[in-house]
Coordinates of C-alpha atoms in Angstrom, one line a residue:
M1 CA -5.6 4.2 -32.3
L2 CA -2.2 4.7 -32.9
R3 CA -1.7 1.0 -34.4
T4 CA -4.7 1.7 -36.5
V5 CA -2.9 5.1 -37.6
S6 CA 0.0 3.3 -38.1
W7 CA -1.4 0.4 -39.9
L8 CA -2.7 2.9 -42.5
M9 CA 0.6 4.9 -42.8
R10 CA 2.1 2.0 -43.7
A11 CA -0.4 0.4 -46.3
G12 CA -0.2 4.5 -48.0
A13 CA 3.2 3.7 -48.4
Y14 CA 3.0 0.6 -49.8
V15 CA 0.3 1.8 -52.1
F16 CA 3.1 4.5 -53.1
I17 CA 5.9 2.4 -53.3
G18 CA 3.5 0.2 -56.2
L19 CA 2.6 2.8 -58.1
H20 CA 5.9 5.0 -58.5
T21 CA 7.5 1.5 -59.5
F22 CA 5.2 0.2 -61.8
R23 CA 4.0 3.4 -63.5
D24 CA 7.5 3.2 -65.4
P25 CA 8.4 -0.3 -65.0
P26 CA 12.4 -1.3 -65.2
A27 CA 13.8 -2.1 -68.5
G28 CA 14.1 -6.2 -69.4
A29 CA 11.5 -8.9 -68.7
G30 CA 13.6 -10.1 -65.4
A31 CA 14.0 -6.7 -64.1
V32 CA 9.7 -6.4 -64.1
T33 CA 9.3 -10.0 -62.5
L34 CA 12.0 -9.1 -60.0
A35 CA 10.3 -5.9 -59.0
I36 CA 6.6 -8.1 -59.3
V37 CA 7.9 -10.7 -57.0
T38 CA 9.7 -8.2 -54.8
Y39 CA 6.8 -6.3 -54.1
A40 CA 4.3 -9.1 -53.8
L41 CA 6.8 -10.8 -50.8
G42 CA 7.1 -7.3 -49.3
G43 CA 3.1 -7.0 -48.9
L44 CA 2.8 -10.7 -47.9
A45 CA 5.3 -10.2 -45.3
L46 CA 3.4 -7.2 -44.2
L47 CA 0.0 -8.4 -44.0
W48 CA 1.5 -11.1 -42.2
W49 CA 2.7 -8.6 -39.6
E50 CA -0.7 -7.0 -38.7
L51 CA -2.4 -10.2 -38.8
T52 CA -0.5 -11.2 -36.3
H53 CA -0.3 -8.4 -34.4
A54 CA -3.9 -8.5 -34.6
L55 CA -3.6 -11.3 -31.9
G56 CA -1.3 -9.6 -29.7
D57 CA 2.3 -8.3 -29.7
E58 CA 3.0 -11.2 -27.4
A59 CA 2.3 -13.7 -30.5
A60 CA 4.1 -11.2 -33.1
R61 CA 7.3 -12.0 -31.2
R62 CA 6.8 -16.0 -31.3
A63 CA 6.1 -16.2 -35.1
P64 CA 9.9 -16.8 -36.0
G65 CA 8.2 -17.9 -40.1
M66 CA 7.4 -13.9 -39.9
R67 CA 10.4 -13.0 -39.0
I68 CA 12.2 -15.1 -41.9
L69 CA 9.8 -13.7 -44.3
L70 CA 10.0 -10.5 -43.4
G71 CA 13.5 -10.4 -43.1
A72 CA 13.8 -12.1 -46.3
A73 CA 11.9 -9.3 -47.7
A74 CA 13.5 -6.7 -46.6
A75 CA 17.0 -8.4 -48.2
L76 CA 15.3 -9.1 -51.8
S77 CA 13.8 -5.5 -51.9
G78 CA 17.8 -4.1 -51.2
Y79 CA 18.8 -5.6 -54.1
A80 CA 16.0 -5.1 -56.8
S81 CA 16.1 -1.3 -55.7
A82 CA 19.5 -1.3 -57.4
F83 CA 17.9 -1.5 -60.9
P84 CA 17.1 1.1 -62.8
H85 CA 13.8 2.6 -62.3
A86 CA 12.9 0.6 -59.0
G87 CA 14.8 2.4 -56.2
A88 CA 10.9 2.7 -54.6
L89 CA 11.6 -0.5 -53.8
I90 CA 13.6 0.6 -51.0
G91 CA 11.1 1.6 -48.9
L92 CA 10.0 -1.8 -48.5
S93 CA 13.3 -2.9 -47.3
L94 CA 12.8 0.3 -44.5
I95 CA 9.3 -0.7 -43.5
A96 CA 11.0 -4.4 -42.5
V97 CA 14.0 -2.9 -41.0
T98 CA 11.9 -0.1 -38.7
H99 CA 9.2 -2.9 -37.8
L100 CA 12.4 -5.4 -37.0
G101 CA 13.9 -3.1 -34.9
T102 CA 11.2 -1.5 -33.6
E103 CA 9.2 -4.6 -32.2
L104 CA 12.0 -7.2 -31.8
S105 CA 15.3 -7.5 -30.7
L106 CA 18.0 -5.8 -31.4
P107 CA 20.3 -7.8 -32.5
L108 CA 17.3 -9.4 -34.8
G109 CA 17.3 -5.9 -36.2
W110 CA 20.8 -5.3 -37.4
A111 CA 21.2 -9.0 -39.0
V112 CA 18.2 -8.1 -41.4
A113 CA 20.0 -4.6 -41.7
G114 CA 23.3 -6.5 -42.7
C115 CA 21.8 -8.4 -44.7
T116 CA 19.6 -6.0 -46.5
V117 CA 23.0 -3.7 -46.9
V118 CA 24.6 -6.9 -48.4
A119 CA 22.1 -7.2 -50.9
L120 CA 21.8 -4.0 -51.6
E121 CA 25.6 -3.4 -52.6
T122 CA 25.3 -7.1 -54.3
G123 CA 22.2 -5.7 -56.7
V124 CA 24.3 -2.7 -57.0
L125 CA 27.6 -4.8 -58.6
V126 CA 24.9 -6.5 -60.5
A127 CA 23.0 -3.6 -61.8
G128 CA 25.9 -1.3 -62.2
A129 CA 24.3 1.1 -60.3
S130 CA 25.9 4.6 -59.3
R131 CA 28.3 5.3 -56.5
G132 CA 26.1 7.6 -54.8
F133 CA 23.3 5.1 -54.8
A134 CA 25.8 2.3 -53.5
V135 CA 27.0 5.0 -50.6
G136 CA 23.0 6.7 -50.1
Y137 CA 21.2 3.6 -49.5
P138 CA 23.0 1.9 -46.8
M139 CA 23.2 5.5 -45.1
L140 CA 19.6 5.3 -45.2
V141 CA 19.0 1.8 -43.9
A142 CA 21.3 2.6 -40.5
L143 CA 19.3 6.0 -40.2
V144 CA 15.9 4.2 -40.2
L145 CA 17.4 1.0 -37.6
V146 CA 18.5 4.1 -35.4
A147 CA 15.1 5.5 -35.4
G148 CA 13.3 1.9 -35.2
H149 CA 15.9 2.0 -32.2
N150 CA 14.8 5.0 -30.5
R151 CA 11.2 4.3 -31.1
R152 CA 11.2 0.8 -29.4
A153 CA 13.6 2.3 -26.6
Y154 CA 10.5 4.6 -26.0
R155 CA 7.8 2.1 -26.3
I156 CA 9.9 0.3 -23.2
R157 CA 9.7 3.6 -21.3
A158 CA 6.4 3.8 -21.6
E159 CA 5.4 0.3 -21.3
Q160 CA 7.4 0.5 -18.5
S161 CA 5.9 3.7 -17.0
A162 CA 2.2 2.1 -17.5
A163 CA 3.4 -0.8 -15.4
M164 CA 4.9 1.1 -13.0
L165 CA 1.6 3.7 -12.9
A166 CA -0.6 0.2 -12.4
Q167 CA 1.9 -1.1 -9.5
S168 CA 1.4 2.2 -8.2
E169 CA -2.4 2.0 -8.2
L170 CA -2.6 -1.1 -6.3
L171 CA 0.2 0.0 -4.1
R172 CA -2.4 3.4 -3.3
A173 CA -5.4 0.8 -2.8
E174 CA -3.4 -1.7 -0.8
Q175 CA -2.3 1.3 1.7
R176 CA -6.4 2.1 1.5
R177 CA -7.4 -0.9 2.5
V178 CA -5.0 -1.4 5.3
A179 CA -5.9 2.2 6.7
V180 CA -9.2 0.8 6.3
L181 CA -8.3 -2.1 8.5
D182 CA -5.9 0.3 10.6
E183 CA -8.8 2.1 11.6
R184 CA -11.3 -0.5 12.5
A185 CA -8.6 -2.4 14.9
R186 CA -7.8 1.2 16.8
I187 CA -12.2 1.8 17.1
A188 CA -12.1 -2.1 18.3
R189 CA -9.3 -1.3 21.1
E190 CA -11.5 2.0 21.8
I191 CA -14.2 0.4 22.4
H192 CA -13.1 -2.8 24.4
D193 CA -10.9 -0.2 26.1
V194 CA -13.8 2.0 27.3
L195 CA -16.6 -0.9 27.8
A196 CA -13.6 -3.0 30.0
H197 CA -13.7 0.3 31.9
S198 CA -17.0 0.6 32.5
L199 CA -18.3 -2.6 32.7
G200 CA -15.3 -3.3 34.9
A201 CA -16.5 -0.1 37.8
L202 CA -20.4 -1.4 37.0
S203 CA -19.2 -4.7 38.6
I204 CA -18.2 -3.8 41.4
Q205 CA -21.1 -1.1 42.1
I206 CA -23.5 -4.7 41.5
Q207 CA -21.2 -6.8 43.5
A208 CA -21.2 -4.1 46.2
A209 CA -25.5 -3.9 46.0
S210 CA -25.9 -7.1 46.3
A211 CA -23.5 -7.9 49.4
L212 CA -25.3 -4.7 50.8
L213 CA -28.5 -6.2 50.4
T214 CA -27.6 -10.0 51.5
D215 CA -25.5 -9.3 53.9
H216 CA -26.2 -6.3 56.1
R217 CA -30.2 -6.2 54.7
D218 CA -29.0 -2.1 53.9
V219 CA -32.0 -1.3 51.5
D220 CA -30.7 2.4 51.3
R221 CA -27.1 2.3 50.6
A222 CA -28.2 -0.6 48.1
V223 CA -30.1 1.7 46.6
T224 CA -27.5 4.6 46.1
V225 CA -25.1 2.0 45.4
L226 CA -27.2 1.3 42.2
D227 CA -28.2 4.7 41.4
G228 CA -24.0 5.3 41.2
A229 CA -23.9 2.3 38.5
R230 CA -26.7 3.8 36.7
R231 CA -24.9 7.0 36.2
L232 CA -21.5 4.6 35.2
T233 CA -23.7 2.9 32.7
A234 CA -24.4 6.2 31.3
D235 CA -21.4 7.6 31.4
G236 CA -19.9 4.6 29.7
L237 CA -22.7 5.0 26.7
A238 CA -21.5 8.3 26.8
E239 CA -18.1 7.8 26.6
T240 CA -18.3 4.6 24.1
R241 CA -20.1 7.2 21.7
R242 CA -17.6 9.7 22.1
A243 CA -14.7 6.8 21.4
V244 CA -16.5 6.0 18.0
H245 CA -17.3 9.7 16.9
A246 CA -14.4 11.4 17.7
L247 CA -11.4 8.7 17.1
R248 CA -9.7 11.3 15.6
S249 CA -10.1 14.1 17.9
D250 CA -6.6 14.5 19.9
L251 CA -6.5 14.1 23.9
A252 CA -6.4 16.8 26.3
P253 CA -2.9 17.2 28.0
L254 CA -2.3 14.3 29.1
D255 CA -1.5 14.7 32.7
E256 CA -5.1 17.0 32.8
E257 CA -6.9 13.7 31.9
L258 CA -5.3 11.7 34.6
A259 CA -6.2 14.0 37.3
T260 CA -9.7 14.0 35.8
M261 CA -9.2 10.7 35.9
A262 CA -8.1 10.5 39.4
D263 CA -10.5 12.8 40.5
T264 CA -13.8 9.9 39.1
H265 CA -11.6 7.3 40.8
R266 CA -11.9 8.6 44.3
Q267 CA -15.2 9.9 43.9
R268 CA -17.0 6.8 42.8
H269 CA -14.6 4.4 45.2
G270 CA -14.0 6.7 48.4
V271 CA -10.0 5.7 48.4
P272 CA -7.2 8.1 48.0
V273 CA -6.0 9.1 44.8
R274 CA -2.6 11.0 44.1
L275 CA -1.3 12.3 41.4
G276 CA 2.1 13.3 40.7
V277 CA 3.7 14.9 37.6
E278 CA 7.5 14.9 37.0
G279 CA 9.6 16.6 34.5
E280 CA 8.5 18.9 31.6
P281 CA 4.3 17.9 30.9
S282 CA 4.2 18.4 26.8
P283 CA 2.2 17.6 24.2
L284 CA 2.1 14.1 22.9
P285 CA 0.5 12.8 20.1
A286 CA -2.8 10.9 20.6
D287 CA -1.1 8.1 19.5
Q288 CA 0.9 7.7 22.8
A289 CA -1.4 9.7 24.7
L290 CA -4.1 7.6 24.7
P291 CA -2.6 4.0 25.2
L292 CA -1.1 5.8 28.5
F293 CA -4.7 7.1 29.3
R294 CA -6.1 3.6 28.9
T295 CA -3.2 1.6 30.9
A296 CA -4.0 4.1 33.8
Q297 CA -8.1 3.2 33.3
E298 CA -7.2 -0.4 33.3
A299 CA -5.1 -0.4 36.1
L300 CA -7.1 1.4 38.1
T301 CA -10.0 -1.0 37.4
N302 CA -7.8 -3.3 38.6
A303 CA -7.1 -1.9 41.9
A304 CA -10.8 -1.2 42.5
K305 CA -11.8 -4.9 41.9
H306 CA -8.6 -7.0 43.5
A307 CA -7.4 -4.2 45.8
P308 CA -10.7 -2.3 47.4
A309 CA -10.2 0.8 49.4
Q310 CA -6.9 0.8 49.2
P311 CA -5.0 4.1 48.0
V312 CA -3.5 4.5 44.6
E313 CA -0.6 6.6 43.3
I314 CA -0.2 7.5 40.2
A315 CA 3.4 9.5 38.6
L316 CA 3.6 10.7 35.3
T317 CA 7.3 11.2 34.4
Y318 CA 8.5 13.2 31.0
E319 CA 11.9 12.6 30.1
D320 CA 13.8 13.8 26.9
E321 CA 13.4 9.7 25.3
H322 CA 10.5 8.7 27.0
V323 CA 7.4 9.6 28.9
T324 CA 6.6 6.9 32.0
L325 CA 3.4 6.5 33.7
T326 CA 3.1 4.2 36.8
V327 CA 0.3 3.4 39.4
D328 CA 1.2 1.5 42.2
N329 CA -1.5 0.4 44.6
P330 CA -0.7 -2.0 48.2
L331 CA -1.9 -5.4 47.2
G332 CA -5.5 -6.5 49.2
A333 CA -6.0 -8.5 51.7
P334 CA -6.6 -12.2 50.2
P335 CA -10.2 -13.1 50.3
P336 CA -11.5 -15.8 52.9
P337 CA -10.9 -19.7 52.2
R338 CA -14.5 -20.2 52.1
R339 CA -15.9 -17.9 49.8
A340 CA -14.9 -17.0 46.1
P341 CA -12.6 -13.8 45.3
A342 CA -15.1 -10.3 45.8
F343 CA -14.4 -9.0 42.5
A344 CA -13.7 -11.4 39.1
T345 CA -11.8 -10.2 36.2
V346 CA -14.5 -8.6 33.6
D347 CA -12.6 -9.9 30.1
G348 CA -10.5 -12.6 31.8
G349 CA -7.3 -10.7 32.5
Y350 CA -7.0 -9.4 28.9
G351 CA -6.9 -6.0 29.4
L352 CA -3.0 -5.2 30.8
T353 CA -2.5 -7.3 27.3
G354 CA -4.1 -5.4 24.8
M355 CA -2.3 -2.6 26.3
R356 CA 1.2 -4.2 26.1
E357 CA 0.1 -5.0 22.6
R358 CA -0.7 -1.6 21.9
L359 CA 2.5 0.1 23.5
L360 CA 4.6 -2.6 21.5
L361 CA 3.6 -1.3 18.2
L362 CA 4.5 2.0 19.6
G363 CA 8.5 1.2 20.7
G364 CA 7.3 1.2 24.3
T365 CA 6.2 -1.4 27.2
L366 CA 4.2 -2.2 29.5
D367 CA 5.3 -4.1 33.1
A368 CA 2.6 -5.5 35.5
G369 CA 3.5 -7.3 39.3
V370 CA 4.4 -7.1 42.5
R371 CA 7.1 -4.4 44.0
D372 CA 7.7 -4.0 47.5
G373 CA 4.5 -5.1 48.6
Q374 CA 2.6 -3.2 46.0
W375 CA 1.1 -3.8 42.5
R376 CA 2.7 -1.8 40.2
V377 CA 1.9 -1.1 36.4
R378 CA 4.3 0.8 34.9
A379 CA 3.9 2.1 31.0
E380 CA 6.8 3.9 29.0
V381 CA 6.4 4.8 25.5
P382 CA 9.0 6.9 23.4
R383 CA 9.2 10.6 22.6

């Protein structure tokens, strides 16, 4: 739209210059011929400029012949404008200098303006124009060139702003995409943790029921164990739904969540579970509390698998710079050589590896191994 308006203004100025010049033509055949040639050359240069611009700004910047024609038209118009009754032709010089100073490089604009002033002063000497003309018209050319440079600077800033806006939109789109991927990864981790915990406990119950039926022929106890397995399944489904539909909601205070978890483990497996809290409990962000909570879940599940009937100790320590969770349980007795291990790992042992990766994202650590005859899982997150 702006380009169309600019083109119409230039076309109107070109027509006005022609009417003003040829309504009262210069005296002498030579002066008239010079005015006609100058006017035609200026019109051809402007027409070539507009046709080249129609192909794109880059095509206009790469057309050296068009630049030469505009420069020649500016210089010839400056020279012809010094003759009597041809002063309006200076307008063609001003239009050409404005174009070259606005759309192309600064040195080119100054070079054309300088050639125009030299041609104008030469015309003043040849035609014997007044001193005011010799001073005023060059100043007008200089002012137009400065105005063209200002317009060029404004255009460049506008282009840079548009590019920055487009870049910002791309950045926002990328941030939204990364946020979606992060949320998907978080949902996947949560569902994995919930299912690993639930299926691990369920596997223990099913293996216990199988042992009661095959080794002890105790149907009543096996039915009781299977009923517990059914409840575990229902609890696991409910917890999975909660993880999917309420991922953004915060946990209860971590010490309360751990106390509930310890009571549940104590009831399910009939083993002592002791929870100790040291330091001043304080609320933790969900992204810090949840990995500690899931680490405790994983550690309790592994304790039930590999060290059944062994007591478990959970220690939660609040310090100035970090919060530490430690889960200890005695090592279970090795299985008889003739039999496979009583409880196999549900996920191939990747549960604690996943916990370690989650804690590393927060700048935390996780260690698991034997310490003083105990199997210890220790997780730490910065505050």
